[in-house]
Tab-separated table of C-alpha atoms in Angstrom:
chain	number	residue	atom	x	y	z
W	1	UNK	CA	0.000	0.000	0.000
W	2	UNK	CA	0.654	3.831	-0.137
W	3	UNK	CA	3.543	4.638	2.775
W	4	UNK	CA	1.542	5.507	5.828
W	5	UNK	CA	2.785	9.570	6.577
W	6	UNK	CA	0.223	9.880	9.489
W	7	UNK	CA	0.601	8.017	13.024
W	8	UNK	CA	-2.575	6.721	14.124
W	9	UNK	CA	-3.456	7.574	17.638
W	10	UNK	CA	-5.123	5.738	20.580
W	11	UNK	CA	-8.541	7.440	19.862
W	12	UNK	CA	-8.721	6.266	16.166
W	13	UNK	CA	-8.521	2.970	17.159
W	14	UNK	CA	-11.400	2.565	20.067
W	15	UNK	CA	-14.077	4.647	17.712
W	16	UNK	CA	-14.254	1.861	15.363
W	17	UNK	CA	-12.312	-1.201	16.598
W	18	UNK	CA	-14.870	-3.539	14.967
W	19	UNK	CA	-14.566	-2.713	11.228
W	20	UNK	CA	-13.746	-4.381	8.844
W	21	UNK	CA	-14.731	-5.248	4.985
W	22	UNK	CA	-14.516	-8.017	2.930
W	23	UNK	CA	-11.753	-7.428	0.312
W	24	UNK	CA	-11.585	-10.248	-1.905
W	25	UNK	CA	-15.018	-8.935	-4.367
W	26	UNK	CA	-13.384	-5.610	-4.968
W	27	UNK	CA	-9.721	-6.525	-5.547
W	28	UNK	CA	-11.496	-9.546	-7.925
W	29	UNK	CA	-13.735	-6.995	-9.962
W	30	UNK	CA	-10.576	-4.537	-9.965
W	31	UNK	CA	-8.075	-6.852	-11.377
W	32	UNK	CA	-9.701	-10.773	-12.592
W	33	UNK	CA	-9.265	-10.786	-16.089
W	34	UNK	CA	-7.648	-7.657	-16.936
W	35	UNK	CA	-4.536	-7.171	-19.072
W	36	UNK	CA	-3.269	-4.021	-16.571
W	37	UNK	CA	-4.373	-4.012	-12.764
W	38	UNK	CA	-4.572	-0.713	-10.584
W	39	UNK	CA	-4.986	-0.866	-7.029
W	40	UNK	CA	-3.254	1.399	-5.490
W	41	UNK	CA	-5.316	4.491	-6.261
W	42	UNK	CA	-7.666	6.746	-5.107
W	43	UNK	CA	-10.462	4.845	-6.750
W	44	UNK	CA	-9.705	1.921	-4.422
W	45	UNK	CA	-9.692	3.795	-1.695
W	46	UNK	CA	-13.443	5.495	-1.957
W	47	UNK	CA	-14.325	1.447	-3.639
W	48	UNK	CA	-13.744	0.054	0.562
W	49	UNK	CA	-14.784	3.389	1.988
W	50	UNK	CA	-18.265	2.118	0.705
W	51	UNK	CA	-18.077	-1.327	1.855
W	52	UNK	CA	-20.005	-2.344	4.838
W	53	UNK	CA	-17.838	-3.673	8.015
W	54	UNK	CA	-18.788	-7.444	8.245
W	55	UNK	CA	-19.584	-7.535	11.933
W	56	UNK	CA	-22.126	-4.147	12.733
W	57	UNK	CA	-22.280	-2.771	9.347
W	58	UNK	CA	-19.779	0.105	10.174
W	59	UNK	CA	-17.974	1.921	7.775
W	60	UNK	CA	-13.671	1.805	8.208
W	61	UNK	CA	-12.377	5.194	8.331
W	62	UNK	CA	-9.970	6.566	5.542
W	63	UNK	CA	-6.893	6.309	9.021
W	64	UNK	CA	-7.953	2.534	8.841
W	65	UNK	CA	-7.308	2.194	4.764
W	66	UNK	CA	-3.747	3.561	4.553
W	67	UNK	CA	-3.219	0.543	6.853
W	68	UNK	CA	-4.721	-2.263	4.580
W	69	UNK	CA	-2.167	-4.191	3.184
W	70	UNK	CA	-3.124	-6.980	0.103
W	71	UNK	CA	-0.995	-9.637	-1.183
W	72	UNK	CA	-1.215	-10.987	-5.184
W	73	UNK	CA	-0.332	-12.875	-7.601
W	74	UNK	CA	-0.575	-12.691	-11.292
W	75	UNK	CA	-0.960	-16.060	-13.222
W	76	UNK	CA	0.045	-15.402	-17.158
W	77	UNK	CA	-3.090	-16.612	-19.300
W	78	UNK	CA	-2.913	-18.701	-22.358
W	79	UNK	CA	-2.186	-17.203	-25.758
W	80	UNK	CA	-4.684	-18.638	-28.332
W	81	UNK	CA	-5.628	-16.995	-30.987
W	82	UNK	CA	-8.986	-17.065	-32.264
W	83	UNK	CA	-10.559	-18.907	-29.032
W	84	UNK	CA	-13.961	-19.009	-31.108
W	85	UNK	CA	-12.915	-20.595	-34.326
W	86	UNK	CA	-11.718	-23.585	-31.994
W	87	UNK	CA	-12.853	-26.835	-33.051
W	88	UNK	CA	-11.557	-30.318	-31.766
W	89	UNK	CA	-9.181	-28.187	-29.881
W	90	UNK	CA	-6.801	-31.000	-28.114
W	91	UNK	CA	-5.895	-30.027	-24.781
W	92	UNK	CA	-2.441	-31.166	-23.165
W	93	UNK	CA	-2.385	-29.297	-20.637
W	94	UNK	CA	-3.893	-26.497	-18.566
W	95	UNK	CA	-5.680	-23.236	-20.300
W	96	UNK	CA	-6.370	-20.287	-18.378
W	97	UNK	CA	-8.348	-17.665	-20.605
W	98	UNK	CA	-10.003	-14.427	-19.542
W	99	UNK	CA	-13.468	-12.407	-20.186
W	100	UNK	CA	-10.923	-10.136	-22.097
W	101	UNK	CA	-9.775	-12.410	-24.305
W	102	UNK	CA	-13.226	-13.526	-25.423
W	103	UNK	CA	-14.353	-10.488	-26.275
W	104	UNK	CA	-11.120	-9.623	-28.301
W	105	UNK	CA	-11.613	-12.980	-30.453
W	106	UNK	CA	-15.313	-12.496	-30.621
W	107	UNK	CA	-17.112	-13.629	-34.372
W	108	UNK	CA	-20.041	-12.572	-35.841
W	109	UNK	CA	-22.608	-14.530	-34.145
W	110	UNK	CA	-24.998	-15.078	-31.310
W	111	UNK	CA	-22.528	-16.497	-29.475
W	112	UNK	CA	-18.792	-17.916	-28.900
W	113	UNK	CA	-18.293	-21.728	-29.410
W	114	UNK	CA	-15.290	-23.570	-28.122
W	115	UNK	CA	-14.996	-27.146	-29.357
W	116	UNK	CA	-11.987	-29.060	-26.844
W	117	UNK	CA	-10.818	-32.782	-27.071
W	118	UNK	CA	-9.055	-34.825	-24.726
W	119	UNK	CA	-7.003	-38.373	-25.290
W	120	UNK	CA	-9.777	-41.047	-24.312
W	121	UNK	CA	-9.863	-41.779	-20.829
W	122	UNK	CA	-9.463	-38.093	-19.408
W	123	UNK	CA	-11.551	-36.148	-18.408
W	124	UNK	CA	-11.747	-32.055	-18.910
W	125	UNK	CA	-12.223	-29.779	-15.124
W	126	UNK	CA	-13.444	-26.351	-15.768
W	127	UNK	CA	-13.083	-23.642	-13.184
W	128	UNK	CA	-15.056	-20.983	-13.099
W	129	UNK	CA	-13.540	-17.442	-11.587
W	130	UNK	CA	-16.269	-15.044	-11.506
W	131	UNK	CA	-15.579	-11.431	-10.245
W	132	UNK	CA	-18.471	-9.339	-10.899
W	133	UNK	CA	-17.892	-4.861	-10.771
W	134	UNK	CA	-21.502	-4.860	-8.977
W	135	UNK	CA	-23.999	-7.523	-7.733
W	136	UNK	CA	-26.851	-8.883	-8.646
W	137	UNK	CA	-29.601	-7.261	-6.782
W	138	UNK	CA	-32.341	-9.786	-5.276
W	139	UNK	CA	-32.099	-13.980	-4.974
W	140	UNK	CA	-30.325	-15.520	-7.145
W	141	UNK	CA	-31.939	-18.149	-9.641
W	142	UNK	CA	-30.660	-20.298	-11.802
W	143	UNK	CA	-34.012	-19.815	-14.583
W	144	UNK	CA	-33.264	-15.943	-15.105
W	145	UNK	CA	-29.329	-16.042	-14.812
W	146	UNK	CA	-29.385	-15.701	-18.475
W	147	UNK	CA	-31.447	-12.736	-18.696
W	148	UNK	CA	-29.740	-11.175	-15.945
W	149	UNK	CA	-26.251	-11.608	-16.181
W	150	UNK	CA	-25.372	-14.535	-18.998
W	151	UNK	CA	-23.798	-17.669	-18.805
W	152	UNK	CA	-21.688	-20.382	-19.867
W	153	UNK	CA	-22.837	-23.477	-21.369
W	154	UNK	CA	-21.298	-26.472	-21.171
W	155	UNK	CA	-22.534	-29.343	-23.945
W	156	UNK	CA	-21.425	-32.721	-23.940
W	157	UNK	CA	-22.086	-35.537	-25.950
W	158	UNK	CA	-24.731	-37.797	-25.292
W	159	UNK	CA	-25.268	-35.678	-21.555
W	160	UNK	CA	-27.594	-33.127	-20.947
W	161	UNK	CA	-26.063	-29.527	-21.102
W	162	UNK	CA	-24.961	-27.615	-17.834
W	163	UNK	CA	-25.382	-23.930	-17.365
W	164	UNK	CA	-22.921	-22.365	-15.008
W	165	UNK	CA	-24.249	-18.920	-14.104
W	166	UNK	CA	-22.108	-15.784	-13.324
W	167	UNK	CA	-22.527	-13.333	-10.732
W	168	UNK	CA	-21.979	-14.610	-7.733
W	169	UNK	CA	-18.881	-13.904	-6.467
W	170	UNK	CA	-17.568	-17.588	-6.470
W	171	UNK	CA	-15.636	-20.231	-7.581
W	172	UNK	CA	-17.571	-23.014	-9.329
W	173	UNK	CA	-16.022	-26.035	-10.684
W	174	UNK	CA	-17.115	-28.444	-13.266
W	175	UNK	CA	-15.987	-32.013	-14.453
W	176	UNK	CA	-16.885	-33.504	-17.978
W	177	UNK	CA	-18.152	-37.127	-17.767
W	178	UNK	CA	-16.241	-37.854	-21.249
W	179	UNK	CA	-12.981	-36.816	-23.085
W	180	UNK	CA	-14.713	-33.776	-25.076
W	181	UNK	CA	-16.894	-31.176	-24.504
W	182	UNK	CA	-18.096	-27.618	-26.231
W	183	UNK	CA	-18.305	-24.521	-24.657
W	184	UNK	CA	-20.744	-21.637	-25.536
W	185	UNK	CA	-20.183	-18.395	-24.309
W	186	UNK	CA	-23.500	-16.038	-24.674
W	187	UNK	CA	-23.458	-12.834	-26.353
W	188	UNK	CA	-24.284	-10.609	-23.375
W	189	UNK	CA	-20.733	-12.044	-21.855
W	190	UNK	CA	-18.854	-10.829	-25.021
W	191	UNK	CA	-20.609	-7.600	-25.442
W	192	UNK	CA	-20.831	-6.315	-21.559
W	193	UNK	CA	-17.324	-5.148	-20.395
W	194	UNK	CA	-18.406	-5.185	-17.089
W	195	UNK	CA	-18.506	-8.888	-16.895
W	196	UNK	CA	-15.398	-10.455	-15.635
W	197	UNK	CA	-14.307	-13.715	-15.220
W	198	UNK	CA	-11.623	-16.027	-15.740
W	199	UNK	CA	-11.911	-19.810	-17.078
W	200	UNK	CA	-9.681	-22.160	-15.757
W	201	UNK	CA	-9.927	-25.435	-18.055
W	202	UNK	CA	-7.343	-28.405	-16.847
W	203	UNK	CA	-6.865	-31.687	-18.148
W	204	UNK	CA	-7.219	-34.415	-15.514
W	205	UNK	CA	-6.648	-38.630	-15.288
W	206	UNK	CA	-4.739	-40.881	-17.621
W	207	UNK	CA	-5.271	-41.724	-21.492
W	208	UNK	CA	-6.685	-45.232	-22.210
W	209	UNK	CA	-4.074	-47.494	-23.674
W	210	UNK	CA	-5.108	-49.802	-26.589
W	211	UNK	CA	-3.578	-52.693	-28.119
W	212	UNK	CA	-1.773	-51.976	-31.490
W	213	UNK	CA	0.852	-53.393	-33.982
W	214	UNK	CA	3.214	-51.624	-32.406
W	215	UNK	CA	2.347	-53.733	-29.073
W	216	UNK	CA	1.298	-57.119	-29.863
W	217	UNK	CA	0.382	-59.590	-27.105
W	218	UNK	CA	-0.490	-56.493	-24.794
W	219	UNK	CA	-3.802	-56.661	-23.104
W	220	UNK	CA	-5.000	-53.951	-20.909
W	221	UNK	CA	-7.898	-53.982	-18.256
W	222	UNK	CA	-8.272	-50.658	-16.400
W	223	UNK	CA	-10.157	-50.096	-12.880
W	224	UNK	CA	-10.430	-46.569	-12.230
W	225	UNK	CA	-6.799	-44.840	-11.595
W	226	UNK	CA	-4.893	-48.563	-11.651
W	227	UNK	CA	-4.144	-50.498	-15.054
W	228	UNK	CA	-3.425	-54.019	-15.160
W	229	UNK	CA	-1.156	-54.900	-18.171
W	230	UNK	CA	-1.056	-58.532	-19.285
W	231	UNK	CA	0.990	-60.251	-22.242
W	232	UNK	CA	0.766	-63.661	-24.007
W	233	UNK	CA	3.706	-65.208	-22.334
W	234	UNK	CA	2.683	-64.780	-18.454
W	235	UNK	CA	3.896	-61.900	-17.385
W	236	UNK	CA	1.868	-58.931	-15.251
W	237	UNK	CA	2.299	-55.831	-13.773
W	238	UNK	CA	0.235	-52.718	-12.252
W	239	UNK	CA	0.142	-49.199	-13.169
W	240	UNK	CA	-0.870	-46.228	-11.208
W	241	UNK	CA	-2.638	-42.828	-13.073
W	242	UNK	CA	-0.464	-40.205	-10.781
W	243	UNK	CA	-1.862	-36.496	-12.474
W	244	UNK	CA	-1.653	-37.224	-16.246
W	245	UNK	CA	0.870	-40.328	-16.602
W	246	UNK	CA	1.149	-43.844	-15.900
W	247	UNK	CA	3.883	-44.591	-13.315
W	248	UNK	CA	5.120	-48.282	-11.866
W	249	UNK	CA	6.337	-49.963	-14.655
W	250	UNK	CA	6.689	-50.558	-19.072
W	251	UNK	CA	3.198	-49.637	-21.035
W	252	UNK	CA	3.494	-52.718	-22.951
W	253	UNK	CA	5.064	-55.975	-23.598
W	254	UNK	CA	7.778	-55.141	-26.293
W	255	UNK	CA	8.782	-51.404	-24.265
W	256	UNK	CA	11.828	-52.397	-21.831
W	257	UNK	CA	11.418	-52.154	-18.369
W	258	UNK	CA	12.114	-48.290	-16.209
W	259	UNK	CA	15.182	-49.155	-14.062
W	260	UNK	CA	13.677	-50.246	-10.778
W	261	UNK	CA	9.823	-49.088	-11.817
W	262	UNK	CA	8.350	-52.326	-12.237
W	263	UNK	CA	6.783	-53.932	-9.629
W	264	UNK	CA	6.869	-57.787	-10.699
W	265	UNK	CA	10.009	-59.468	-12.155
W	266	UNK	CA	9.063	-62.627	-13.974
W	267	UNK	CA	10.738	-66.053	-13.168
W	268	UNK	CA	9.266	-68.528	-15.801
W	269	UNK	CA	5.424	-67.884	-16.174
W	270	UNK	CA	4.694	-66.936	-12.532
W	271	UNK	CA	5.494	-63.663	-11.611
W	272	UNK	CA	7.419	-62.787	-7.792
W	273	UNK	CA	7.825	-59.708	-6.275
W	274	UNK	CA	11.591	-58.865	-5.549
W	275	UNK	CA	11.540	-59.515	-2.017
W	276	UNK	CA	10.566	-62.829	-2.140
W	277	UNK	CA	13.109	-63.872	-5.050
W	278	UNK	CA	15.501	-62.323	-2.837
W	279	UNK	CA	14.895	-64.374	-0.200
W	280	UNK	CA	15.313	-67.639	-2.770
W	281	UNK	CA	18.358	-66.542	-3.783
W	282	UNK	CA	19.735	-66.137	-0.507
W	283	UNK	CA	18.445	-69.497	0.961
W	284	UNK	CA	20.078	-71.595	-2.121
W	285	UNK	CA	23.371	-69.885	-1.886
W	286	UNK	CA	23.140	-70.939	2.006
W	287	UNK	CA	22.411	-74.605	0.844
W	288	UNK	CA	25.107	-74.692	-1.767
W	289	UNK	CA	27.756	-73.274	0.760
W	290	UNK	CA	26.841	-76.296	3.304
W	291	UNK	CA	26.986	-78.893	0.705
W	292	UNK	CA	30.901	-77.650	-0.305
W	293	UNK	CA	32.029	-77.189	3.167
W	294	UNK	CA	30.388	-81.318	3.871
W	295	UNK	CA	32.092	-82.134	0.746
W	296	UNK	CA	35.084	-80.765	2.081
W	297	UNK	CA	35.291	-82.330	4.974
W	298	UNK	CA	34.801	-85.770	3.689
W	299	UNK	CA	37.658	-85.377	1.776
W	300	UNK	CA	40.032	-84.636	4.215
W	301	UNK	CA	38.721	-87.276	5.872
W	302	UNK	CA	39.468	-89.697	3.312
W	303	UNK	CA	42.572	-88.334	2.524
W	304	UNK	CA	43.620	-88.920	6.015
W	305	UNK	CA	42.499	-92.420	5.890
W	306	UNK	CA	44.262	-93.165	2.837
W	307	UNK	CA	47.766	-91.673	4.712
W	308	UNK	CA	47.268	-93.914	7.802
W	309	UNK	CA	46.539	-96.878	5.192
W	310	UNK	CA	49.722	-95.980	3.415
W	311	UNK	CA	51.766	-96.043	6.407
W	312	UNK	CA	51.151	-99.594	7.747
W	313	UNK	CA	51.534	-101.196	4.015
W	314	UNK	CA	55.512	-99.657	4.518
W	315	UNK	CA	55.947	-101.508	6.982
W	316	UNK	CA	54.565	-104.376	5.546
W	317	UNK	CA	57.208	-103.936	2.446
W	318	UNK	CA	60.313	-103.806	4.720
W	319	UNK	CA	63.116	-106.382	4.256
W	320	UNK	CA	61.908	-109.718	4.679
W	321	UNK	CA	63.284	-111.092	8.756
W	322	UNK	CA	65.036	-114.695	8.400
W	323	UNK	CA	63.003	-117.464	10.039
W	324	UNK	CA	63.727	-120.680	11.835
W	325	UNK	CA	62.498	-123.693	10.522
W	326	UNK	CA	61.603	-126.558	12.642
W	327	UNK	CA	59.789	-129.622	13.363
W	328	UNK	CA	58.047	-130.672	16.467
W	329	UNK	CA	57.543	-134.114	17.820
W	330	UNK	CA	53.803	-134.377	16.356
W	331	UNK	CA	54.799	-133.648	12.941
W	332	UNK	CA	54.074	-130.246	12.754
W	333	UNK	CA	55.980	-127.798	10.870
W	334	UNK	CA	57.329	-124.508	12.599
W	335	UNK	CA	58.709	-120.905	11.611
W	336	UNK	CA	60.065	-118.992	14.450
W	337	UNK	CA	60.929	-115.340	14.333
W	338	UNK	CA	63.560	-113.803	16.212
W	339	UNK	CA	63.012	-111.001	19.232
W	340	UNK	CA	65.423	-108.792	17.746
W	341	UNK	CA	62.612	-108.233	14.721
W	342	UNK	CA	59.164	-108.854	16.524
W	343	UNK	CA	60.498	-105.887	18.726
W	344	UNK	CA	61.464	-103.744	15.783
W	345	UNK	CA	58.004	-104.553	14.054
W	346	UNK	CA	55.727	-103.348	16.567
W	347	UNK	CA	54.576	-99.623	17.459
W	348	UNK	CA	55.273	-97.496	19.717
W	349	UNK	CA	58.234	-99.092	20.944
W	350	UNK	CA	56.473	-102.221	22.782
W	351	UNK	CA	59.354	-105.193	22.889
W	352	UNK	CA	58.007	-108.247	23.443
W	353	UNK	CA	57.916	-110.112	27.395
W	354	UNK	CA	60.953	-111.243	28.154
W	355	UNK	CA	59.414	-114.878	28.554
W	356	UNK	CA	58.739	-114.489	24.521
W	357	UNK	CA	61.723	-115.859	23.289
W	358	UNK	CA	60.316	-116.542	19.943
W	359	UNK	CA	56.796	-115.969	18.176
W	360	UNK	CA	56.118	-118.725	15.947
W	361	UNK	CA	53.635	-119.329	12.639
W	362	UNK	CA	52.479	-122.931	12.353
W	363	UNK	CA	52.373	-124.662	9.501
W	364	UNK	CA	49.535	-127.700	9.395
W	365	UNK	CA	50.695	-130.219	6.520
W	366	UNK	CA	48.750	-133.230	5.490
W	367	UNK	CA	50.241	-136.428	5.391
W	368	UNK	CA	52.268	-135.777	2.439
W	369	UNK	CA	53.813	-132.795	4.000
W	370	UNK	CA	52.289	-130.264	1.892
W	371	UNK	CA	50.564	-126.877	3.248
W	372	UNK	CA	47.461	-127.382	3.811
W	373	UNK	CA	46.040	-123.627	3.840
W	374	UNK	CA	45.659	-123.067	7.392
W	375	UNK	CA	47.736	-120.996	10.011
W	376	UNK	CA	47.251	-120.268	13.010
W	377	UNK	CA	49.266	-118.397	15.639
W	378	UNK	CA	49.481	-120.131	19.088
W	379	UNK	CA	48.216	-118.049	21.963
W	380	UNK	CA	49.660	-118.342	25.217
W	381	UNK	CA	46.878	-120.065	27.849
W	382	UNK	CA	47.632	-117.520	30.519
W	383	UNK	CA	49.594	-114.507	29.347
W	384	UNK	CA	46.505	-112.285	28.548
W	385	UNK	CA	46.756	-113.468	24.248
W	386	UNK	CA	50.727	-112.163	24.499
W	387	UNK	CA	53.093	-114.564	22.173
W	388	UNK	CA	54.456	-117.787	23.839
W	389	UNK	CA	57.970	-119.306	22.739
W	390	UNK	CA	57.238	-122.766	20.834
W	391	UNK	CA	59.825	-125.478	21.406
W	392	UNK	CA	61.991	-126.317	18.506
């Protein structure tokens, strides 16, 4: 606002500490719509020295307006030429357009006809942003807003029309039930300067998606703001409508996946979510790691086997020990082997009684004298199965 050059005083404020005014109307009719916006003027002064305090119908005081302060902001509108020779317009995104710019691209004609399209599966939000220079006077009706102020009229195919009626100080919004709509804008709007109001038209939702050459083997089934995608060889995945695009994954079979977008990963023909095919992964590494580390172990159990194994089959191969041969009384061949190399033969450094004077191998022979087959060692009857010297 203007720089305040007067102080206000204690008795200013108690004459009229309950006014106020209601400030959005006038700053609306001042500046909605407009190319150029002046608000800082005497004009908008003596506009809220007439407005009527909110509480007790008091007037504020011109000390009380050089402390008003007002915040804006100025949205750029939409540069299309010829708004009423639209036709099939094709919206991609948001259109702001103004009472202004109507008039300025008016035609001869009883009215101003805008014809907008949207991809299938959108829908097309209107938003109405009426600011009036003066009110209606008495109630409001929806049968005489024509007459008395004009109106916008929204046709859609197939659906009855909707009037949306100016005037009131408010915003009204409006949502098409299909992908295209027309827009008629009366006469009395284009020819009465003291009309303003700005239209606010927004695309909203996601386009239907449709099988095609380019995508064969794509099937899609759509629930409201979620699409299910489906292809010939198993695979499935689910797609979210966040504002105007798809988002969670490919839009068809043959597109390759976003980089962590897609929410099922396909193993064969039955689709896991990542978390779970983690946790396979991880379990059949574990198994494989146990069955190498049993393998393992087997082997160097084996291969210590095979070294003990080794050891006493040296020993076996050592030089041959020089036996006695003998027969006893009953016909009975007899090998004896000396101390000297039963002691050397056995482990850990055991030597052999001192009664053992000789360990002996018999032979049994038939009565030809030839071996028979058999041998036997002969165990001592009471030296706890130690060797017992045979007689020669």
């Amino acid at each position: 606002m203007d720089i305040i050059r007067k102080c206000v005083n204690d008795n200013d404020f108690s004459k009229s500490e309950d006014c106020g005014s209601d400030v959005g109307a006038t700053l609306g009719a001042i500046c909605n719509g407009n190319r150029t916006c002046q608000i800082f003027g005497s004009d908008f002064l003596r506009l809220f020295s007439t407005q009527r305090s909110l509480m007790d119908k008091k007037h504020c005081s011109g000390v009380y307006l050089k402390h008003l302060q007002a915040e804006y902001a100025c949205r750029k509108l939409s540069s299309i030429k010829d708004i009423c020779k639209l036709k099939n317009y094709r919206l991609n995104h948001d259109v702001l357009l103004s009472s202004e710019q109507f008039r300025l691209n008016k035609r001869k004609g009883p009215s101003c006809r805008l014809s907008l399209k949207v991809k299938e599966g959108r829908r097309i939000r209107m938003e109405l942003i009426d600011s009036p220079k003066r009110k209606l006077s008495g109630q409001y009706s929806r049968n005489n807003c024509k007459s008395s102020y004009g109106a916008l009229k929204i046709e859609q195919k197939d659906l009855r029309s909707k009037m949306i009626c100016g005037g009131q100080e408010e915003v009204q919004i409006f949502e098409t039930d299909t992908s295209s709509t027309e827009i008629s804008v009366t006469e009395r709007i284009l020819t009465n300067s003291s009309m303003n109001f700005l239209l606010n038209i927004s695309v909203i939702g996601c386009p239907n998606l449709y099988s095609s050459a380019q995508n064969p083997g794509t099937t899609y089934v759509r629930k409201s703001n979620h699409l299910t995608i489906r292809c010939k060889d198993g695979r499935r995945w689910r797609l979210e409508c966040s504002g105007n695009e798809w988002t969670g994954g490919r839009l068809n079979c043959t597109e390759p996946a976003e980089t962590g977008s897609s929410s099922l990963i396909r193993l064969g023909s039955i689709s896991i979510p990542p978390g779970i095919l983690i946790a396979i992964i991880l379990g059949l590494a574990l198994i494989i790691s146990v069955c190498i580390l049993t393998i393992g172990l087997l082997m160097l159990q084996r291969q210590r086997r095979k070294a003990a194994y080794a050891a006493i089959y040296s020993m076996s191969e050592m030089a041959p020990v020089e036996y006695r041969r003998s027969k006893t009384p009953s016909g009975v061949y007899q090998r004896t082997l000396p101390k000297s190399a039963m002691n050397g033969g056995l482990s850990n450094g055991q030597l052999l009684q001192p009664e053992n004077e000789y360990a002996s191998v018999q032979e049994i022979s038939d009565m030809r004298g030839a071996p028979y087959g058999c041998v036997e060692c002969a165990r001592a009857k009471n030296g706890g199965g130690s060797l017992r010297p045979l007689s020669t």
